[in-house]
C-alpha angles and dihedrals in degrees: 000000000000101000087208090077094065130067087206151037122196112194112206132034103219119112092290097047094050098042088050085051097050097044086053096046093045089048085055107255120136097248128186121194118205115172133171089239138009112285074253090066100044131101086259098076092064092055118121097208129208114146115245125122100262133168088003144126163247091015103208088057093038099049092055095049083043088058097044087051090048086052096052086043093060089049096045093044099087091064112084086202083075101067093227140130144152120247136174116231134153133232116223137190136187088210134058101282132164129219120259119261093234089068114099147149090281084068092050081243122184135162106261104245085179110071113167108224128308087024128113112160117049141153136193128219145161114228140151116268124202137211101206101199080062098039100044079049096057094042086057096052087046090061097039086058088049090057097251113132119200116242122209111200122113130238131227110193130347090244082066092071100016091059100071109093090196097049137089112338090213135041137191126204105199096150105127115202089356083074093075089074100023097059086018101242126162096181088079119080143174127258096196098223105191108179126174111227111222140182111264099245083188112300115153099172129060129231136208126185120201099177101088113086114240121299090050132058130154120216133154130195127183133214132183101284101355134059123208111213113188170238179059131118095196107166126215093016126136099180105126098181117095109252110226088216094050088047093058092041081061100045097054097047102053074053095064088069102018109038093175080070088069099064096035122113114260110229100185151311123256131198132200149171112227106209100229121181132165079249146015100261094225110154143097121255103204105225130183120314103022085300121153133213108190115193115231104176155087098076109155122196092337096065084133097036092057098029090094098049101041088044090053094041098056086040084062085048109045080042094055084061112046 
């Protein structure tokens, strides 16, 4: 492949890199995709994911890329092939807890009046979940129709593909927690999430559980025929393998609330790094030669919330330039 033949080059292939990808290609650039691992084997398929702007900064920035991915989502929602679909689902707390800001009427958001017992703090929302083997699926397919190919062939370090003068004129590090050696940039960090992937034994709405203290959370999303229970927010943790004794925490806790999870056949266990960062990471990096790295990472929890508006903020910009 002669880098020369593409405007841009997109690096990663989890819901940020292939979002990115696809925004470029539809807007008419040549756009080439090389990732470490399939969009399939990224962090992306054990998200939730339910979309909300979590684990995530700075707020003003990520609010307004929140509100443009709720947007797409809405409008991707009617085609099954998505993998989307809005569900209503409640938050709880056994302790005194107040609603996110970023909750409003265009969630259909209330105050819950109705806590089962030992809880004293809930809300109620409509939002889009997502099942994320679909919808990385889908996202694929999208960007094989624009012309892009996936290429699977590792980096090891952006001065690897920003160090030809001749080469793209635009890159685009969407790399997510491989970006703390790649920049390098210390300031990114892993959340170990390890969720347990059951059959749907007939669960509509989705549950969140703040109660437990970090490391432990339990949340639980349906799709159509599936149910993610979760989860762990370990920082600092690499450890990509599902842990047994992690998997039946989880379990029993999404229990707690939801006994039908306990009898349900267990598919499989996911793991994945949430890139987590003080701070998204969107912004160019001018290079040689009137050459441009733009920063596509640090995304937290809200890696799919926020794939559509950062997507379409660093499209404006590689576009304003051209």
């Amino acid at each position: 492949m002669n880098g020369s033949e593409f405007d841009v080059q997109v690096l990663g292939a989890g819901v940020i890199g292939l979002t990115t990808a696809i925004t470029l290609a539809e807007a008419g650039l040549r756009v080439s995709l090389r990732t470490a691992r399939p969009p399939g084997a990224t962090t992306s398929v054990a998200a939730g994911a339910v979309w909300g702007p979590v684990m995530c900064g700075p707020p003003e920035r990520t609010r307004a890329w929140a509100a443009t991915g709720l947007a797409v989502f809405r409008e991707l929602e009617p085609d099954p092939a998505t993998g989307i679909r809005s569900r209503r689902g409640r938050e709880l707390s056994r302790f005194p807890a107040d609603p996110p800001s970023w909750l409003g009427d265009d969630l259909d958001f209330r105050r819950d009046d109705e806590l089962p017992p030992g809880f004293v703090s809930g809300w109620r929302y409509t939002a889009p979940v997502i099942a994320m083997p679909v919808y990385l699926e889908y996202l694929a397919g999208r960007l094989a129709r624009a012309g892009v190919e996936i290429s699977v062939n590792p980096v090891t370090s952006l001065a690897e593909v920003t160090d030809d003068h001749h080469g793209v004129p635009v890159t685009v590090n969407c790399t997510g927690v491989a970006a703390r050696q790649l920049v390098p940039d210390p300031a990114v960090h892993p959340i170990r999430g390890q969720i347990v992937v059951i059959a749907n034994p007939g669960i509509e709405e989705f549950f969140i559980d703040h109660s437990q203290p970090p490391p432990g959370v339990s949340y639980l999303f349906p799709h159509q025929d599936t149910v993610v229970l979760g989860g762990t927010v370990n920082e600092d943790d690499w450890d990509t393998g599902p842990r047994p004794e992690i998997a039946e925490r989880i379990v029993a806790g999404c229990a707690l609330i939801e006994p039908r999870v306990r009898t349900a056949p267990v598919l499989t266990h996911r793991v994945g790094l949430r890139p987590a960062r003080p701070q998204v990471r969107l912004e160019a990096e001018p290079l040689d030669g009137g050459r441009v790295l733009w920063h596509n990472y640090g995304h937290g929890g809200a890696g799919v919330t926020l794939s559509w508006g950062c997507a379409a903020e660093i499209t404006a910009g590689v576009l304003s330039h051209e």
